[in-house]
mmCIF file of C-alpha atoms and ligand atoms in Angstrom:
data_model
loop_
_atom_site.group_PDB
_atom_site.id
_atom_site.type_symbol
_atom_site.label_atom_id
_atom_site.label_comp_id
_atom_site.label_asym_id
_atom_site.label_seq_id
_atom_site.Cartn_x
_atom_site.Cartn_y
_atom_site.Cartn_z
ATOM 1 C CA UNK G 4 -10.132 -16.400 -5.364
ATOM 2 C CA UNK G 5 -7.956 -13.314 -5.066
ATOM 3 C CA UNK G 6 -4.647 -13.431 -3.239
ATOM 4 C CA UNK G 7 -3.030 -10.342 -1.750
ATOM 5 C CA UNK G 8 0.686 -10.490 -0.873
ATOM 6 C CA UNK G 9 2.637 -7.821 1.023
ATOM 7 C CA UNK G 10 5.866 -7.022 -0.810
ATOM 8 C CA UNK G 11 6.868 -4.774 2.138
ATOM 9 C CA UNK G 12 6.527 -1.009 2.504
ATOM 10 C CA UNK G 13 3.680 0.260 0.268
ATOM 11 C CA UNK G 14 4.079 -2.615 -2.212
ATOM 12 C CA UNK G 15 1.402 -5.231 -2.871
ATOM 13 C CA UNK G 16 0.801 -8.060 -5.310
ATOM 14 C CA UNK G 17 -2.772 -8.961 -6.201
ATOM 15 C CA UNK G 18 -3.290 -12.240 -8.012
ATOM 16 C CA UNK G 19 -6.215 -14.258 -9.251
ATOM 17 C CA UNK G 20 -6.473 -17.115 -11.752
ATOM 18 C CA UNK G 21 -5.730 -14.957 -14.775
ATOM 19 C CA UNK G 22 -4.038 -11.730 -13.583
ATOM 20 C CA UNK G 23 -1.166 -10.435 -11.508
ATOM 21 C CA UNK G 24 -1.272 -6.790 -10.520
ATOM 22 C CA UNK G 25 1.331 -4.885 -8.533
ATOM 23 C CA UNK G 26 0.792 -1.741 -6.506
ATOM 24 C CA UNK G 27 3.797 0.503 -5.749
ATOM 25 C CA UNK G 28 6.406 -2.271 -5.994
ATOM 26 C CA UNK G 29 9.611 -1.217 -4.173
ATOM 27 C CA UNK G 30 12.166 -4.038 -3.937
ATOM 28 C CA UNK G 31 15.597 -2.807 -5.060
ATOM 29 C CA UNK G 32 17.192 -0.553 -2.399
ATOM 30 C CA UNK G 33 14.494 -1.615 0.050
ATOM 31 C CA UNK G 34 16.072 -3.115 3.203
ATOM 32 C CA UNK G 35 12.766 -4.813 4.104
ATOM 33 C CA UNK G 36 12.168 -6.574 0.776
ATOM 34 C CA UNK G 37 12.480 -10.371 0.670
ATOM 35 C CA UNK G 38 12.307 -10.884 -3.106
ATOM 36 C CA UNK G 39 13.951 -9.137 -6.037
ATOM 37 C CA UNK G 40 12.211 -7.787 -9.136
ATOM 38 C CA UNK G 41 13.294 -10.774 -11.246
ATOM 39 C CA UNK G 42 11.633 -13.175 -8.823
ATOM 40 C CA UNK G 43 8.243 -11.633 -9.486
ATOM 41 C CA UNK G 44 5.773 -13.639 -11.601
ATOM 42 C CA UNK G 45 4.384 -12.487 -14.911
ATOM 43 C CA UNK G 46 2.836 -9.165 -13.941
ATOM 44 C CA UNK G 47 0.233 -7.617 -16.292
ATOM 45 C CA UNK G 48 -0.546 -4.286 -14.583
ATOM 46 C CA UNK G 49 1.404 -2.005 -12.230
ATOM 47 C CA UNK G 50 -0.511 0.638 -10.275
ATOM 48 C CA UNK G 51 1.431 3.644 -9.033
ATOM 49 C CA UNK G 52 -0.056 5.868 -6.328
ATOM 50 C CA UNK G 53 2.334 8.831 -6.470
ATOM 51 C CA UNK G 54 5.767 10.008 -7.562
ATOM 52 C CA UNK G 55 8.022 9.367 -4.552
ATOM 53 C CA UNK G 56 11.031 7.087 -5.128
ATOM 54 C CA UNK G 57 9.822 4.412 -2.677
ATOM 55 C CA UNK G 58 6.800 3.935 -5.014
ATOM 56 C CA UNK G 59 8.132 4.478 -8.547
ATOM 57 C CA UNK G 60 11.729 3.167 -8.328
ATOM 58 C CA UNK G 61 11.230 -0.370 -9.703
ATOM 59 C CA UNK G 62 8.097 0.103 -11.813
ATOM 60 C CA UNK G 63 9.667 0.870 -15.209
ATOM 61 C CA UNK G 64 12.018 -2.137 -15.128
ATOM 62 C CA UNK G 65 9.203 -4.438 -14.052
ATOM 63 C CA UNK G 66 6.826 -3.116 -16.698
ATOM 64 C CA UNK G 67 9.363 -3.251 -19.518
ATOM 65 C CA UNK G 68 10.623 -6.747 -18.821
ATOM 66 C CA UNK G 69 7.100 -8.162 -18.650
ATOM 67 C CA UNK G 70 5.166 -5.995 -21.094
ATOM 68 C CA UNK G 71 2.998 -4.831 -18.206
ATOM 69 C CA UNK G 72 0.865 -1.684 -18.306
ATOM 70 C CA UNK G 73 1.546 1.071 -15.770
ATOM 71 C CA UNK G 74 -1.560 2.781 -14.460
ATOM 72 C CA UNK G 75 -1.058 6.126 -12.719
ATOM 73 C CA UNK G 76 -2.274 9.679 -12.634
ATOM 74 C CA UNK G 77 -1.842 11.358 -16.030
ATOM 75 C CA UNK G 78 1.410 13.192 -15.162
ATOM 76 C CA UNK G 79 3.126 10.081 -13.810
ATOM 77 C CA UNK G 80 1.908 7.859 -16.673
ATOM 78 C CA UNK G 81 3.393 10.392 -19.100
ATOM 79 C CA UNK G 82 6.679 10.544 -17.110
ATOM 80 C CA UNK G 83 7.051 6.746 -17.341
ATOM 81 C CA UNK G 84 6.358 6.844 -21.053
ATOM 82 C CA UNK G 85 8.631 9.790 -21.902
ATOM 83 C CA UNK G 86 11.546 9.424 -19.517
ATOM 84 C CA UNK G 87 11.567 5.667 -18.778
ATOM 85 C CA UNK G 88 10.421 4.387 -22.186
ATOM 86 C CA UNK G 89 7.595 2.356 -20.698
ATOM 87 C CA UNK G 90 5.688 1.091 -23.739
ATOM 88 C CA UNK G 91 2.285 0.652 -22.163
ATOM 89 C CA UNK G 92 0.804 3.239 -19.803
ATOM 90 C CA UNK G 93 -2.693 4.365 -18.900
ATOM 91 C CA UNK G 94 -3.185 7.773 -17.349
ATOM 92 C CA UNK G 95 -6.195 8.564 -15.210
ATOM 93 C CA UNK G 96 -7.066 11.106 -12.533
ATOM 94 C CA UNK G 97 -8.616 11.465 -9.099
ATOM 95 C CA UNK G 98 -12.229 10.310 -8.941
ATOM 96 C CA UNK G 99 -12.043 8.478 -12.260
ATOM 97 C CA UNK G 100 -12.753 4.805 -12.717
ATOM 98 C CA UNK G 101 -11.355 2.420 -15.323
ATOM 99 C CA UNK G 102 -12.667 -0.961 -16.385
ATOM 100 C CA UNK G 103 -9.760 -3.344 -16.987
ATOM 101 C CA UNK G 104 -9.518 -7.074 -17.810
ATOM 102 C CA UNK G 105 -9.089 -7.957 -14.106
ATOM 103 C CA UNK G 106 -11.793 -5.649 -12.701
ATOM 104 C CA UNK G 107 -12.239 -1.963 -12.013
ATOM 105 C CA UNK G 108 -9.816 0.620 -10.674
ATOM 106 C CA UNK G 109 -10.952 3.864 -9.139
ATOM 107 C CA UNK G 110 -8.397 6.512 -8.319
ATOM 108 C CA UNK G 111 -9.180 8.072 -4.948
ATOM 109 C CA UNK G 112 -7.687 11.152 -3.299
ATOM 110 C CA UNK G 113 -4.740 10.937 -0.887
ATOM 111 C CA UNK G 114 -3.445 13.684 1.381
ATOM 112 C CA UNK G 115 0.286 13.650 0.695
ATOM 113 C CA UNK G 116 2.742 15.116 -1.876
ATOM 114 C CA UNK G 117 3.970 13.722 -5.188
ATOM 115 C CA UNK G 118 7.158 15.046 -6.757
ATOM 116 C CA UNK G 119 8.965 12.567 -9.023
ATOM 117 C CA UNK G 120 12.615 11.633 -8.256
ATOM 118 C CA UNK G 121 14.007 13.905 -11.017
ATOM 119 C CA UNK G 122 12.018 16.866 -9.720
ATOM 120 C CA UNK G 123 9.206 16.551 -12.272
ATOM 121 C CA UNK G 124 5.668 17.435 -11.250
ATOM 122 C CA UNK G 125 3.837 14.236 -10.375
ATOM 123 C CA UNK G 126 0.284 15.574 -10.220
ATOM 124 C CA UNK G 127 -1.733 14.774 -7.110
ATOM 125 C CA UNK G 128 -1.048 11.749 -4.897
ATOM 126 C CA UNK G 129 -3.680 9.016 -5.040
ATOM 127 C CA UNK G 130 -5.119 5.910 -3.432
ATOM 128 C CA UNK G 131 -6.963 3.108 -5.222
ATOM 129 C CA UNK G 132 -10.275 1.343 -4.821
ATOM 130 C CA UNK G 133 -10.184 -1.957 -6.709
ATOM 131 C CA UNK G 134 -13.103 -4.233 -7.424
ATOM 132 C CA UNK G 135 -11.814 -7.706 -8.278
ATOM 133 C CA UNK G 136 -13.927 -10.855 -8.375
ATOM 134 C CA UNK G 137 -16.699 -9.027 -6.503
ATOM 135 C CA UNK G 138 -14.465 -7.885 -3.607
ATOM 136 C CA UNK G 139 -13.868 -4.185 -2.898
ATOM 137 C CA UNK G 140 -10.302 -3.450 -1.814
ATOM 138 C CA UNK G 141 -9.220 0.008 -0.693
ATOM 139 C CA UNK G 142 -5.567 1.017 -0.702
ATOM 140 C CA UNK G 143 -5.143 4.342 1.074
ATOM 141 C CA UNK G 144 -1.484 4.447 -0.081
ATOM 142 C CA UNK G 145 0.647 7.279 1.325
ATOM 143 C CA UNK G 146 -1.887 9.500 3.003
ATOM 144 C CA UNK G 147 -2.917 11.437 6.064
ATOM 145 C CA UNK G 148 -6.338 10.902 7.614
ATOM 146 C CA UNK G 149 -9.142 12.734 5.804
ATOM 147 C CA UNK G 150 -12.900 12.392 6.178
ATOM 148 C CA UNK G 151 -13.663 12.031 2.443
ATOM 149 C CA UNK G 152 -12.210 8.533 2.693
ATOM 150 C CA UNK G 153 -15.665 7.512 3.879
ATOM 151 C CA UNK G 154 -17.253 8.752 0.657
ATOM 152 C CA UNK G 155 -14.991 6.554 -1.477
ATOM 153 C CA UNK G 156 -14.313 3.522 0.646
ATOM 154 C CA UNK G 157 -17.272 2.942 2.977
ATOM 155 C CA UNK G 158 -17.867 -0.734 3.898
ATOM 156 C CA UNK G 159 -15.005 -2.108 1.841
ATOM 157 C CA UNK G 160 -14.170 -5.796 2.232
ATOM 158 C CA UNK G 161 -10.541 -4.958 2.906
ATOM 159 C CA UNK G 162 -8.614 -1.770 3.527
ATOM 160 C CA UNK G 163 -4.870 -1.245 3.529
ATOM 161 C CA UNK G 164 -3.774 1.782 5.562
ATOM 162 C CA UNK G 165 -0.347 3.189 6.342
ATOM 163 C CA UNK G 166 0.706 3.140 10.016
ATOM 164 C CA UNK G 167 4.363 4.260 9.803
ATOM 165 C CA UNK G 168 3.751 7.868 10.826
ATOM 166 C CA UNK G 169 6.216 10.691 9.959
ATOM 167 C CA UNK G 170 5.449 10.542 6.180
ATOM 168 C CA UNK G 171 1.882 9.186 6.393
ATOM 169 C CA UNK G 172 -0.761 8.705 9.036
ATOM 170 C CA UNK G 173 0.352 6.727 12.084
ATOM 171 C CA UNK G 174 -1.365 4.208 14.351
ATOM 172 C CA UNK G 175 -3.715 6.674 16.019
ATOM 173 C CA UNK G 176 -5.099 8.043 12.747
ATOM 174 C CA UNK G 177 -5.295 4.655 11.093
ATOM 175 C CA UNK G 178 -7.593 3.512 13.922
ATOM 176 C CA UNK G 179 -9.764 6.565 13.250
ATOM 177 C CA UNK G 180 -9.711 5.879 9.490
ATOM 178 C CA UNK G 181 -10.720 2.250 10.059
ATOM 179 C CA UNK G 182 -13.760 3.380 12.077
ATOM 180 C CA UNK G 183 -14.631 5.954 9.455
ATOM 181 C CA UNK G 184 -14.755 3.540 6.550
ATOM 182 C CA UNK G 185 -16.154 0.458 8.372
ATOM 183 C CA UNK G 186 -13.697 -1.866 6.673
ATOM 184 C CA UNK G 187 -14.315 -5.573 7.309
ATOM 185 C CA UNK G 188 -10.611 -6.358 7.351
ATOM 186 C CA UNK G 189 -7.752 -3.886 7.668
ATOM 187 C CA UNK G 190 -4.057 -4.402 6.953
ATOM 188 C CA UNK G 191 -1.173 -2.107 7.961
ATOM 189 C CA UNK G 192 1.441 -0.884 5.477
ATOM 190 C CA UNK G 193 4.286 1.609 5.050
ATOM 191 C CA UNK G 194 6.065 0.792 8.313
ATOM 192 C CA UNK G 195 9.278 -0.935 9.537
ATOM 193 C CA UNK G 196 11.121 -0.293 6.252
ATOM 194 C CA UNK G 197 13.532 2.113 7.954
ATOM 195 C CA UNK G 198 13.978 3.173 11.614
ATOM 196 C CA UNK G 199 11.971 6.454 11.302
ATOM 197 C CA UNK G 200 8.799 4.490 10.425
ATOM 198 C CA UNK G 201 9.255 1.566 12.831
ATOM 199 C CA UNK G 202 5.970 0.585 14.476
ATOM 200 C CA UNK G 203 4.604 -2.133 16.723
ATOM 201 C CA UNK G 204 2.060 -3.774 14.435
ATOM 202 C CA UNK G 205 0.760 -6.014 17.237
ATOM 203 C CA UNK G 206 -0.061 -2.951 19.296
ATOM 204 C CA UNK G 207 -1.850 -1.510 16.252
ATOM 205 C CA UNK G 208 -3.777 -4.794 15.832
ATOM 206 C CA UNK G 209 -4.850 -4.747 19.508
ATOM 207 C CA UNK G 210 -6.192 -1.239 19.084
ATOM 208 C CA UNK G 211 -8.084 -2.151 15.885
ATOM 209 C CA UNK G 212 -9.564 -5.198 17.635
ATOM 210 C CA UNK G 213 -10.731 -3.282 20.713
ATOM 211 C CA UNK G 214 -11.701 0.067 19.192
ATOM 212 C CA UNK G 215 -13.211 -0.809 15.781
ATOM 213 C CA UNK G 216 -15.403 -3.482 14.220
ATOM 214 C CA UNK G 217 -12.721 -4.435 11.709
ATOM 215 C CA UNK G 218 -10.567 -7.538 11.801
ATOM 216 C CA UNK G 219 -6.867 -6.570 11.797
ATOM 217 C CA UNK G 220 -4.599 -8.717 9.616
ATOM 218 C CA UNK G 221 -0.866 -8.264 10.161
ATOM 219 C CA UNK G 222 1.158 -9.936 7.409
ATOM 220 C CA UNK G 223 4.884 -10.532 7.496
ATOM 221 C CA UNK G 224 6.742 -9.388 4.381
ATOM 222 C CA UNK G 225 6.066 -11.965 1.650
ATOM 223 C CA UNK G 226 2.934 -13.354 3.342
ATOM 224 C CA UNK G 227 -0.464 -13.453 1.675
ATOM 225 C CA UNK G 228 -4.137 -13.282 2.534
ATOM 226 C CA UNK G 229 -6.892 -14.836 0.395
ATOM 227 C CA UNK G 230 -9.930 -12.719 -0.177
HETATM 228 NI NI1 NI Q 310 5.229 9.221 -0.444
HETATM 229 MN MN1 MN Q 311 6.112 6.385 0.644
#
């Protein structure tokens, strides 16, 4: 059994019997967060999609206090190691797949930007396709709509797509993306953190229900879904 918990914004916690993986944890300085970094359990891997502060801000502290491994595109993995003294990092790149103790991680493209907070080059932004306990989970992360999503994430068991608009795709394009990839379940992310990305998630869910074959799952911050 795999449990997926929304940490708010683009942040997720994925747990099974033996592993706890975070994706883009953003808790400190996040008005929507309901837990702090020291309330997190014993994390073993932290996935980072791109270099923006709302995705990298808490990762080094979390990784260093728990001896967790940060997995990111090569440039960001190196930045964590060199500038944040993160002891364990794994760099990868778009299109590559890694076999890890909890399952496999494939780094997928994302249509976005990726400068690190200190101005360093963060490589290309990414999404992730995870295979854990036989389930395929696609995290679009911060991205616009693009048709190659279908090549990477067709028929996934669960997809997480941004709906906040302004910095990522909004509701309209996430409905199109959901149709494109035929996800069985789809969850919204990257909204309601701040006023510019406020969205009506129930309106989004109604549109997913009526216009696609996917089941929309709207979680409150801190809530989980079992996969
Ligand atoms: Ni971003
Ligand atoms: Mn973001």
